Tab-separated table of C-alpha atoms and ligand atoms in Angstrom:
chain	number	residue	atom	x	y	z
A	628	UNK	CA	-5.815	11.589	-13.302
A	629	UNK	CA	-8.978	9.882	-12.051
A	630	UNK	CA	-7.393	8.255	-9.281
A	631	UNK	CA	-5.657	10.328	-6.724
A	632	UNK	CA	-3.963	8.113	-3.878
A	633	UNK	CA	-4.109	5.159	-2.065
A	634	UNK	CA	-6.846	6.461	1.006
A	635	UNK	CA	-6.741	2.969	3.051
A	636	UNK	CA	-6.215	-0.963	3.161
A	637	UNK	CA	-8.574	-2.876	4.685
A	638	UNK	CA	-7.526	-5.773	6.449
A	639	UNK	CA	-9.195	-8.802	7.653
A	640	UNK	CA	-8.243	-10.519	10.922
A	641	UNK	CA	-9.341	-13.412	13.193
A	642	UNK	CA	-8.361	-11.762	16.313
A	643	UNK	CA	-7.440	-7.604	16.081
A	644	UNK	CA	-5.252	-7.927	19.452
A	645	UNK	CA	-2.207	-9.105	17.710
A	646	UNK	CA	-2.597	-6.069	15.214
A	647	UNK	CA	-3.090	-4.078	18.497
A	648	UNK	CA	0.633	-4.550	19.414
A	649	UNK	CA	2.374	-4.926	16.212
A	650	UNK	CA	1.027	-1.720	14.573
A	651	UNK	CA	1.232	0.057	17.526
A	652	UNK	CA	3.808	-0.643	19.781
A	653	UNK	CA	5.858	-2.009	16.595
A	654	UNK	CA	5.390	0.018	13.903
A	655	UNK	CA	4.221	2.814	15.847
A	656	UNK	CA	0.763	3.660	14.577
A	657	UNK	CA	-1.768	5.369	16.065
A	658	UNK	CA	-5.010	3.530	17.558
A	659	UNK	CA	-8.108	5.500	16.495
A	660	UNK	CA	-11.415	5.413	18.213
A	661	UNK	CA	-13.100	2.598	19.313
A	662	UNK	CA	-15.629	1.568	16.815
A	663	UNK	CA	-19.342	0.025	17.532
A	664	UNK	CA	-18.376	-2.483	14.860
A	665	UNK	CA	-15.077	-3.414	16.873
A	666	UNK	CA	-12.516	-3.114	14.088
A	667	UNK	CA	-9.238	-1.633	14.662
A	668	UNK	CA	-8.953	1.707	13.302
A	669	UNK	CA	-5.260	2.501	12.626
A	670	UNK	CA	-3.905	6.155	12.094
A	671	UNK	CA	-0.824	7.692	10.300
A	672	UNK	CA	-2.192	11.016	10.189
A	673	UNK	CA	-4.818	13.388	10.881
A	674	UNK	CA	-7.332	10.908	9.138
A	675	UNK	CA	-9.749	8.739	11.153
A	676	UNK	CA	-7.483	5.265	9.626
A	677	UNK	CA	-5.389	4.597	6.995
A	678	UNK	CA	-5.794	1.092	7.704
A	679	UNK	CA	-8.595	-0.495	9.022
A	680	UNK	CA	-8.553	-3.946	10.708
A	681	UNK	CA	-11.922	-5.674	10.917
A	682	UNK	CA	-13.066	-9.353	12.482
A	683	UNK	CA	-12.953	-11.692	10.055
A	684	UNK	CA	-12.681	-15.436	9.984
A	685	UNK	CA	-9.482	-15.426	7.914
A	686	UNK	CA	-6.070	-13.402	8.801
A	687	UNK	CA	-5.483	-11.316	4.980
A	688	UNK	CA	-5.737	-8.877	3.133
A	689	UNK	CA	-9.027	-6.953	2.801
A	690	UNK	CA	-8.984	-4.715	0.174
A	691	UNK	CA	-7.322	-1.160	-1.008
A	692	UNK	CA	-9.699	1.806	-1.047
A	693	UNK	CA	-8.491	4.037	-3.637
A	694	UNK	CA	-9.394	8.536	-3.610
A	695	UNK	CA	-11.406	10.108	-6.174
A	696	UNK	CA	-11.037	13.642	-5.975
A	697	UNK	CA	-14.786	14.104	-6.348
A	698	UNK	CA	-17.955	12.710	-7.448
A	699	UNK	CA	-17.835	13.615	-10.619
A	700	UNK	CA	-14.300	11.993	-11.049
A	701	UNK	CA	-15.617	9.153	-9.239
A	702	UNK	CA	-18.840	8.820	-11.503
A	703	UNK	CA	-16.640	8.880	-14.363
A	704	UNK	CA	-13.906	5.676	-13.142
A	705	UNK	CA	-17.445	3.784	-12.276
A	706	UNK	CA	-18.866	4.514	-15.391
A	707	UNK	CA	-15.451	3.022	-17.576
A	708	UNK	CA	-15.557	-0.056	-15.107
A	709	UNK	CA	-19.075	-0.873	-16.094
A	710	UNK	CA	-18.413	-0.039	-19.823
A	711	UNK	CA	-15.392	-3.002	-19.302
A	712	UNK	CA	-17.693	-5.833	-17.983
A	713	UNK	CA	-16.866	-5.412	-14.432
A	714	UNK	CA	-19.622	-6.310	-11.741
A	715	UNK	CA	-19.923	-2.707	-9.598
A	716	UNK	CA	-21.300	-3.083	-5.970
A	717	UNK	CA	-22.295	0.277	-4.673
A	718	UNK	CA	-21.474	0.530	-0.955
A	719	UNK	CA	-24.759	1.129	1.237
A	720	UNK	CA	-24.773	3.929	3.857
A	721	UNK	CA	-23.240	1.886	6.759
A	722	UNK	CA	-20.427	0.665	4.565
A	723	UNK	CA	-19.353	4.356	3.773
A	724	UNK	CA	-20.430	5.782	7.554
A	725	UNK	CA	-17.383	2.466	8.246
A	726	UNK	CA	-15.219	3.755	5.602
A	727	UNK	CA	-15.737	7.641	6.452
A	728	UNK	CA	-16.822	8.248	3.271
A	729	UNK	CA	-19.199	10.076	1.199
A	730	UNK	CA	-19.884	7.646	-0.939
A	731	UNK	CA	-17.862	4.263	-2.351
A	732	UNK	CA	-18.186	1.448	-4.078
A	733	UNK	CA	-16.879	-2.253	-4.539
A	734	UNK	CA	-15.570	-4.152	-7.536
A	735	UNK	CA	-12.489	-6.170	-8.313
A	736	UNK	CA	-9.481	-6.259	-10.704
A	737	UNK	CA	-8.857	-8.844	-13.233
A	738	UNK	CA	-6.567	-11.037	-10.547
A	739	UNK	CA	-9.252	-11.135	-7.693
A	740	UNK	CA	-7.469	-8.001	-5.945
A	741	UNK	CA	-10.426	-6.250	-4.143
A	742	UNK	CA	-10.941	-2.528	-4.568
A	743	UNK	CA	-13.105	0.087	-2.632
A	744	UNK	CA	-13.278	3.220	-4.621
A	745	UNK	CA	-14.107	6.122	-2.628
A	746	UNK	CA	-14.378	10.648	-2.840
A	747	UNK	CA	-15.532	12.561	-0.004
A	748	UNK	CA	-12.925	11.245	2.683
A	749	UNK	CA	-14.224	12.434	6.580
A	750	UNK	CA	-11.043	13.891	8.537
A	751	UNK	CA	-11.414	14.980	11.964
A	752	UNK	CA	-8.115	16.582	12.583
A	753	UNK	CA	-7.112	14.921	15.273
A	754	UNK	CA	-3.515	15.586	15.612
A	755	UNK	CA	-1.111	12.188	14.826
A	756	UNK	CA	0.801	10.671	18.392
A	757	UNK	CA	2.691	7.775	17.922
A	758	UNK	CA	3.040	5.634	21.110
A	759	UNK	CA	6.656	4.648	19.670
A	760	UNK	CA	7.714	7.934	18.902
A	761	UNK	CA	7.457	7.712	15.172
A	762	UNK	CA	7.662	11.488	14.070
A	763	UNK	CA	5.437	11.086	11.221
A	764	UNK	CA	4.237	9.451	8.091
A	765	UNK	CA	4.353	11.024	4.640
A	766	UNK	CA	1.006	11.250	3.495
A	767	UNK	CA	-1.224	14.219	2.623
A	768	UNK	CA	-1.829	14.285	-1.502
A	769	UNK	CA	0.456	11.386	-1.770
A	770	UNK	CA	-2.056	9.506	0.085
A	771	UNK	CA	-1.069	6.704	2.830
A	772	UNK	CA	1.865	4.869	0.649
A	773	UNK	CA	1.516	1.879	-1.370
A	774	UNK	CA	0.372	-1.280	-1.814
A	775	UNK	CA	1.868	-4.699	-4.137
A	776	UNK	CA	-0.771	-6.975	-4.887
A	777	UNK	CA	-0.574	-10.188	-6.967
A	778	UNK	CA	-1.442	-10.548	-10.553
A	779	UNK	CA	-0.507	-13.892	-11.912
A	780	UNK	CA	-2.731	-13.147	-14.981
A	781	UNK	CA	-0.188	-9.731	-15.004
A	782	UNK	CA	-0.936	-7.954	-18.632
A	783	UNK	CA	-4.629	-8.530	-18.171
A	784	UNK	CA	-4.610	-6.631	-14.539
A	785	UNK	CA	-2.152	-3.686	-15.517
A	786	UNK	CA	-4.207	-2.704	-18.710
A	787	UNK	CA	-6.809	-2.454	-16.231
A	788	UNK	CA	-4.830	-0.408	-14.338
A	789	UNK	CA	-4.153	1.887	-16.761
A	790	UNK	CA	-7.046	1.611	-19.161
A	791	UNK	CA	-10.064	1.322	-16.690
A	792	UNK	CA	-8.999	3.316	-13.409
A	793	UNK	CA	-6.288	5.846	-15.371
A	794	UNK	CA	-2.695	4.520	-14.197
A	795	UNK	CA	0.160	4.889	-15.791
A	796	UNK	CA	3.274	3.366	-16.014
A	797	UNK	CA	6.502	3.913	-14.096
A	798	UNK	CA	8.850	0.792	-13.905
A	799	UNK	CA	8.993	-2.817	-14.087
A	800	UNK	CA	11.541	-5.472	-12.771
A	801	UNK	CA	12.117	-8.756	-13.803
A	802	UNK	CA	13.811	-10.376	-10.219
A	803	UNK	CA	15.592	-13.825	-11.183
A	804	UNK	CA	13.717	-16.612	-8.251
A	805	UNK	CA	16.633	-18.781	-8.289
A	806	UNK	CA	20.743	-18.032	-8.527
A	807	UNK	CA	20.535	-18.620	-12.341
A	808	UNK	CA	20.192	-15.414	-13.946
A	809	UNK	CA	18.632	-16.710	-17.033
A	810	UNK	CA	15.886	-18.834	-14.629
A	811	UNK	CA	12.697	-18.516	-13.737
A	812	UNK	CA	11.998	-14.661	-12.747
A	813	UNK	CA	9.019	-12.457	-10.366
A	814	UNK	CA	8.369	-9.256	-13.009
A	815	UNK	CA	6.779	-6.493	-10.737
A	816	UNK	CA	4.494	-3.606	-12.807
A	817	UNK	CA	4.779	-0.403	-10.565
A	818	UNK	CA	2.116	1.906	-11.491
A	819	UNK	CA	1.252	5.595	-10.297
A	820	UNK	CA	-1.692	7.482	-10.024
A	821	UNK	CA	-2.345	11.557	-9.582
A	822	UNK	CA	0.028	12.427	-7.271
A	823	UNK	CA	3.875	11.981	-7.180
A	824	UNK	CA	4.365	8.870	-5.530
A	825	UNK	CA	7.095	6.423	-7.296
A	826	UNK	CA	3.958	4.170	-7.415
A	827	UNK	CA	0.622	3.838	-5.679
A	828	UNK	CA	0.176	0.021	-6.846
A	829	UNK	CA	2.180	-2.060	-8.048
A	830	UNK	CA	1.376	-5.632	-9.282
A	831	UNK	CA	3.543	-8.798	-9.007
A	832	UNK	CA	3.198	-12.074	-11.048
A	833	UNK	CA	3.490	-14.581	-7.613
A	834	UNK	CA	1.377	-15.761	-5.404
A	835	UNK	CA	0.385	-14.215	-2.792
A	836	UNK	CA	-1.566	-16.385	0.192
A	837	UNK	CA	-2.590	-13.460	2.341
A	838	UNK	CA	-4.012	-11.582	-0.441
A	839	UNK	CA	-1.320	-8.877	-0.891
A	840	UNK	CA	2.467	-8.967	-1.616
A	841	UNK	CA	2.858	-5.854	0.920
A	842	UNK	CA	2.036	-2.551	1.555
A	843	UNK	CA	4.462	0.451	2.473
A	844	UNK	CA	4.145	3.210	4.998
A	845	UNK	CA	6.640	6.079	4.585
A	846	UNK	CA	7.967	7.649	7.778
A	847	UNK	CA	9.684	11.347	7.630
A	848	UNK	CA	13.158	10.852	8.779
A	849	UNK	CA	15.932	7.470	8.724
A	850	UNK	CA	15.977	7.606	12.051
A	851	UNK	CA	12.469	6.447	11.831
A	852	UNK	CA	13.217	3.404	10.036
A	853	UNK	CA	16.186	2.216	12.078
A	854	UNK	CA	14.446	2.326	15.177
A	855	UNK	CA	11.162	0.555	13.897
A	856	UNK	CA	13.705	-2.222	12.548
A	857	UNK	CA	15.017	-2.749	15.867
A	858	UNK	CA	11.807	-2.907	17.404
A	859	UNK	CA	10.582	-5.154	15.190
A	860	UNK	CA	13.652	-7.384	16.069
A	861	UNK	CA	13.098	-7.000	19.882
A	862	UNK	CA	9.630	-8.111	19.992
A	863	UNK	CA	10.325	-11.351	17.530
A	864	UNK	CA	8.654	-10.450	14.359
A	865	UNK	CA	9.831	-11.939	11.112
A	866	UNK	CA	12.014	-9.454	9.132
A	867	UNK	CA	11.085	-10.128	5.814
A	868	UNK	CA	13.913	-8.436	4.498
A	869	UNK	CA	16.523	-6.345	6.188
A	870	UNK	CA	17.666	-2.831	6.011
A	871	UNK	CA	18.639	-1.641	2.588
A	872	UNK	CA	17.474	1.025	-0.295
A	873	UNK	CA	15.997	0.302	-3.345
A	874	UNK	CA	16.747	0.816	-6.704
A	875	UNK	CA	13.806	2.203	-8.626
A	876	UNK	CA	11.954	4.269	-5.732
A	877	UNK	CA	15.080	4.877	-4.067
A	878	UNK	CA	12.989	4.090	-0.622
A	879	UNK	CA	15.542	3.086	2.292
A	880	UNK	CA	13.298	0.664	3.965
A	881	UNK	CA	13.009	-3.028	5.915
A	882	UNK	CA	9.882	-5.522	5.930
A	883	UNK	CA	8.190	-7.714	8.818
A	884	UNK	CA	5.772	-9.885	8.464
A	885	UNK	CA	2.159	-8.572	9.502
A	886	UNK	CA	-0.113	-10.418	11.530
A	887	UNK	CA	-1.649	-10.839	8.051
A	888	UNK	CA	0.443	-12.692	6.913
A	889	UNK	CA	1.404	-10.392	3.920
A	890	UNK	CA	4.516	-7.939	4.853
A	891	UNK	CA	4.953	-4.347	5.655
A	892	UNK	CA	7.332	-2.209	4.310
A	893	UNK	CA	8.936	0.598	6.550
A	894	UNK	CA	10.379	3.358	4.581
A	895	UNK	CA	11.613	6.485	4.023
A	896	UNK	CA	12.690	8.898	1.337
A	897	UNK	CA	11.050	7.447	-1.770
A	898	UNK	CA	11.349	9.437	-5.024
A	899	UNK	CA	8.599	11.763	-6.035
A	900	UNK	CA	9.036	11.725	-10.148
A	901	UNK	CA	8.282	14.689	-12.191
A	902	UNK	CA	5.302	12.655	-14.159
A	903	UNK	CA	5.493	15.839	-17.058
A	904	UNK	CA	9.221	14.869	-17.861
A	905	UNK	CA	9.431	11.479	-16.787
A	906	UNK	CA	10.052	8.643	-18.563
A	907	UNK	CA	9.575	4.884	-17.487
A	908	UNK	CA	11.644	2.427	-17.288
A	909	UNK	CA	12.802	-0.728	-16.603
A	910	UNK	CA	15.008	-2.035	-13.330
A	911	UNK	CA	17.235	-5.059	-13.330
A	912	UNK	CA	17.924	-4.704	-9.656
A	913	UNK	CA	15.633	-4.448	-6.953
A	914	UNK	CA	18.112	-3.050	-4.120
A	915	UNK	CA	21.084	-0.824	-4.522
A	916	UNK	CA	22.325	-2.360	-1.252
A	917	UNK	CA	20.709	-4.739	1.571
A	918	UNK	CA	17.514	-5.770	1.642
A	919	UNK	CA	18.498	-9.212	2.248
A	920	UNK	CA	15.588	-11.228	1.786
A	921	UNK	CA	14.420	-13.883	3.858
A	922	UNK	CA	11.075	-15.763	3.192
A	923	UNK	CA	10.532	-17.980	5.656
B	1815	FE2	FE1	7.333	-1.519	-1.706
């Protein structure tokens, strides 16, 4: 596939201190080195960031930067997006020397949802320590984890998902809003790229204020999980939705509210399809247990 992972979300923040203490000390990421432009560099792995907080006069989302696995592969997505009408912004040196990239550049989907696509990702081996005692993220080819961004507009954005940047299809939920079953309904598109991640984007038809539904970090053991939860709990941060283990990805998980705004999901264990034998489908539940939601 064209596409290869999800390499980094870029986030935008009027004051980087609060994401200071909630990725860290909270979530247990890994502060990078201190940049001349003063963002917050944020590590899950050997990589410089994974996500990369930057001054901004809004608190949001920034944008997802998506892997090509090389030039060529990145030529050829740019090439498809210009073919399809879209306006292409090719990222100058200093925005790829931020991005620690060999070269990138900027466009948008069909709901607003900003992309930077990207090959030639710098590492610098630096070994991961989390301050919290996190024992690691799952990452490598399956790149950072995922990210669910809105699409109100929904069949427009996941044809150019699929047809434009080479998605495909894994599941899709229709999630009732209110206790009628037959009422009004979220539907959620999850969508994977080249690698064997449940799904690399998905896209929801709501709303989202901060620019993104949420994004998901996988940790490498349960234990992981439960102890970020109560963290998150001791230091007063919304849980979005409790402990619990969902249906379609099979990801044992909780969400708290970002600094953002937007929510991040905690996980663990998600499902790594077979893409050769697989075939999609669709979900009428969102959680085989928990995951008590709570969206205040
Ligand atoms: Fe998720």
């Amino acid at each position: 596939m064209s596409i290869c992972a999800l390499g980094y979300v870029v986030i935008t923040a009027t004051d980087v201190a609060p994401w200071r203490s909630f990725a860290c000390d909270v979530l247990g990421l890994m502060a990078g080195a201190a940049r001349a432009d003063g963002a917050l560099a944020l590590r899950l792995d050997d990589r410089p960031f994974r996500l990369l907080v930057q001054s901004a006069a809004t608190d949001g989302f920034g944008a997802i930067g998506l892997e090509c696995a090389d030039a060529a592969a990145w030529r050829a997505v740019l090439a498809k997006a210009t073919a399809a009408g879209v306006t292409v912004t090719h990222g100058d040196a200093a925005l790829a020397k931020s991005r620690c990239v060999a070269e990138l550049a900027c466009f948008a989907d069909p709901a607003g949802n900003a992309i930077e696509l990207y090959h030639g990702r710098m590492t610098d081996y630096a070994p991961f320590v989390s301050p919290a005692g996190v024992s690691g993220f799952l990452t490598g080819n399956l790149g950072m984890g995922h990210a669910v961004l809105p699409a109100l507009a929904l069949g427009d954005a996941v044809d150019f998902y699929k047809g434009v940047l080479g998605f495909d299809d894994t599941d899709r939920i229709s999630v009732p809003v209110t206790p009628d079953p037959d009422g009004p309904a979220i539907t959620v598109r999850f969508l994977h790229c080249g690698n064997p991640r449940h799904h690399t984007v998905a896209l929801a038809d709501m709303p989202a204020p901060s620019g993104a539904v949420h994004i998901m970090l996988e940790a490498l053991t349960m234990a992981d999980v439960g102890r970020a939860y109560y963290r998150a709990k001791a230091a007063g941060h919304h849980i979005s939705a409790t402990l619990g283990e969902h249906a379609n990805d099979r990801v044992f998980s909780f969400y708290v509210r970002s600094p953002a705004g937007f929510d991040v999901e905690f996980g663990f264990g998600g499902w790594q399809p077979d893409w050769t034998s697989y075939v999609p489908t669709i979900s009428t539940i969102d959680s085989l247990w928990g995951h008590d939601w709570d969206f205040g």
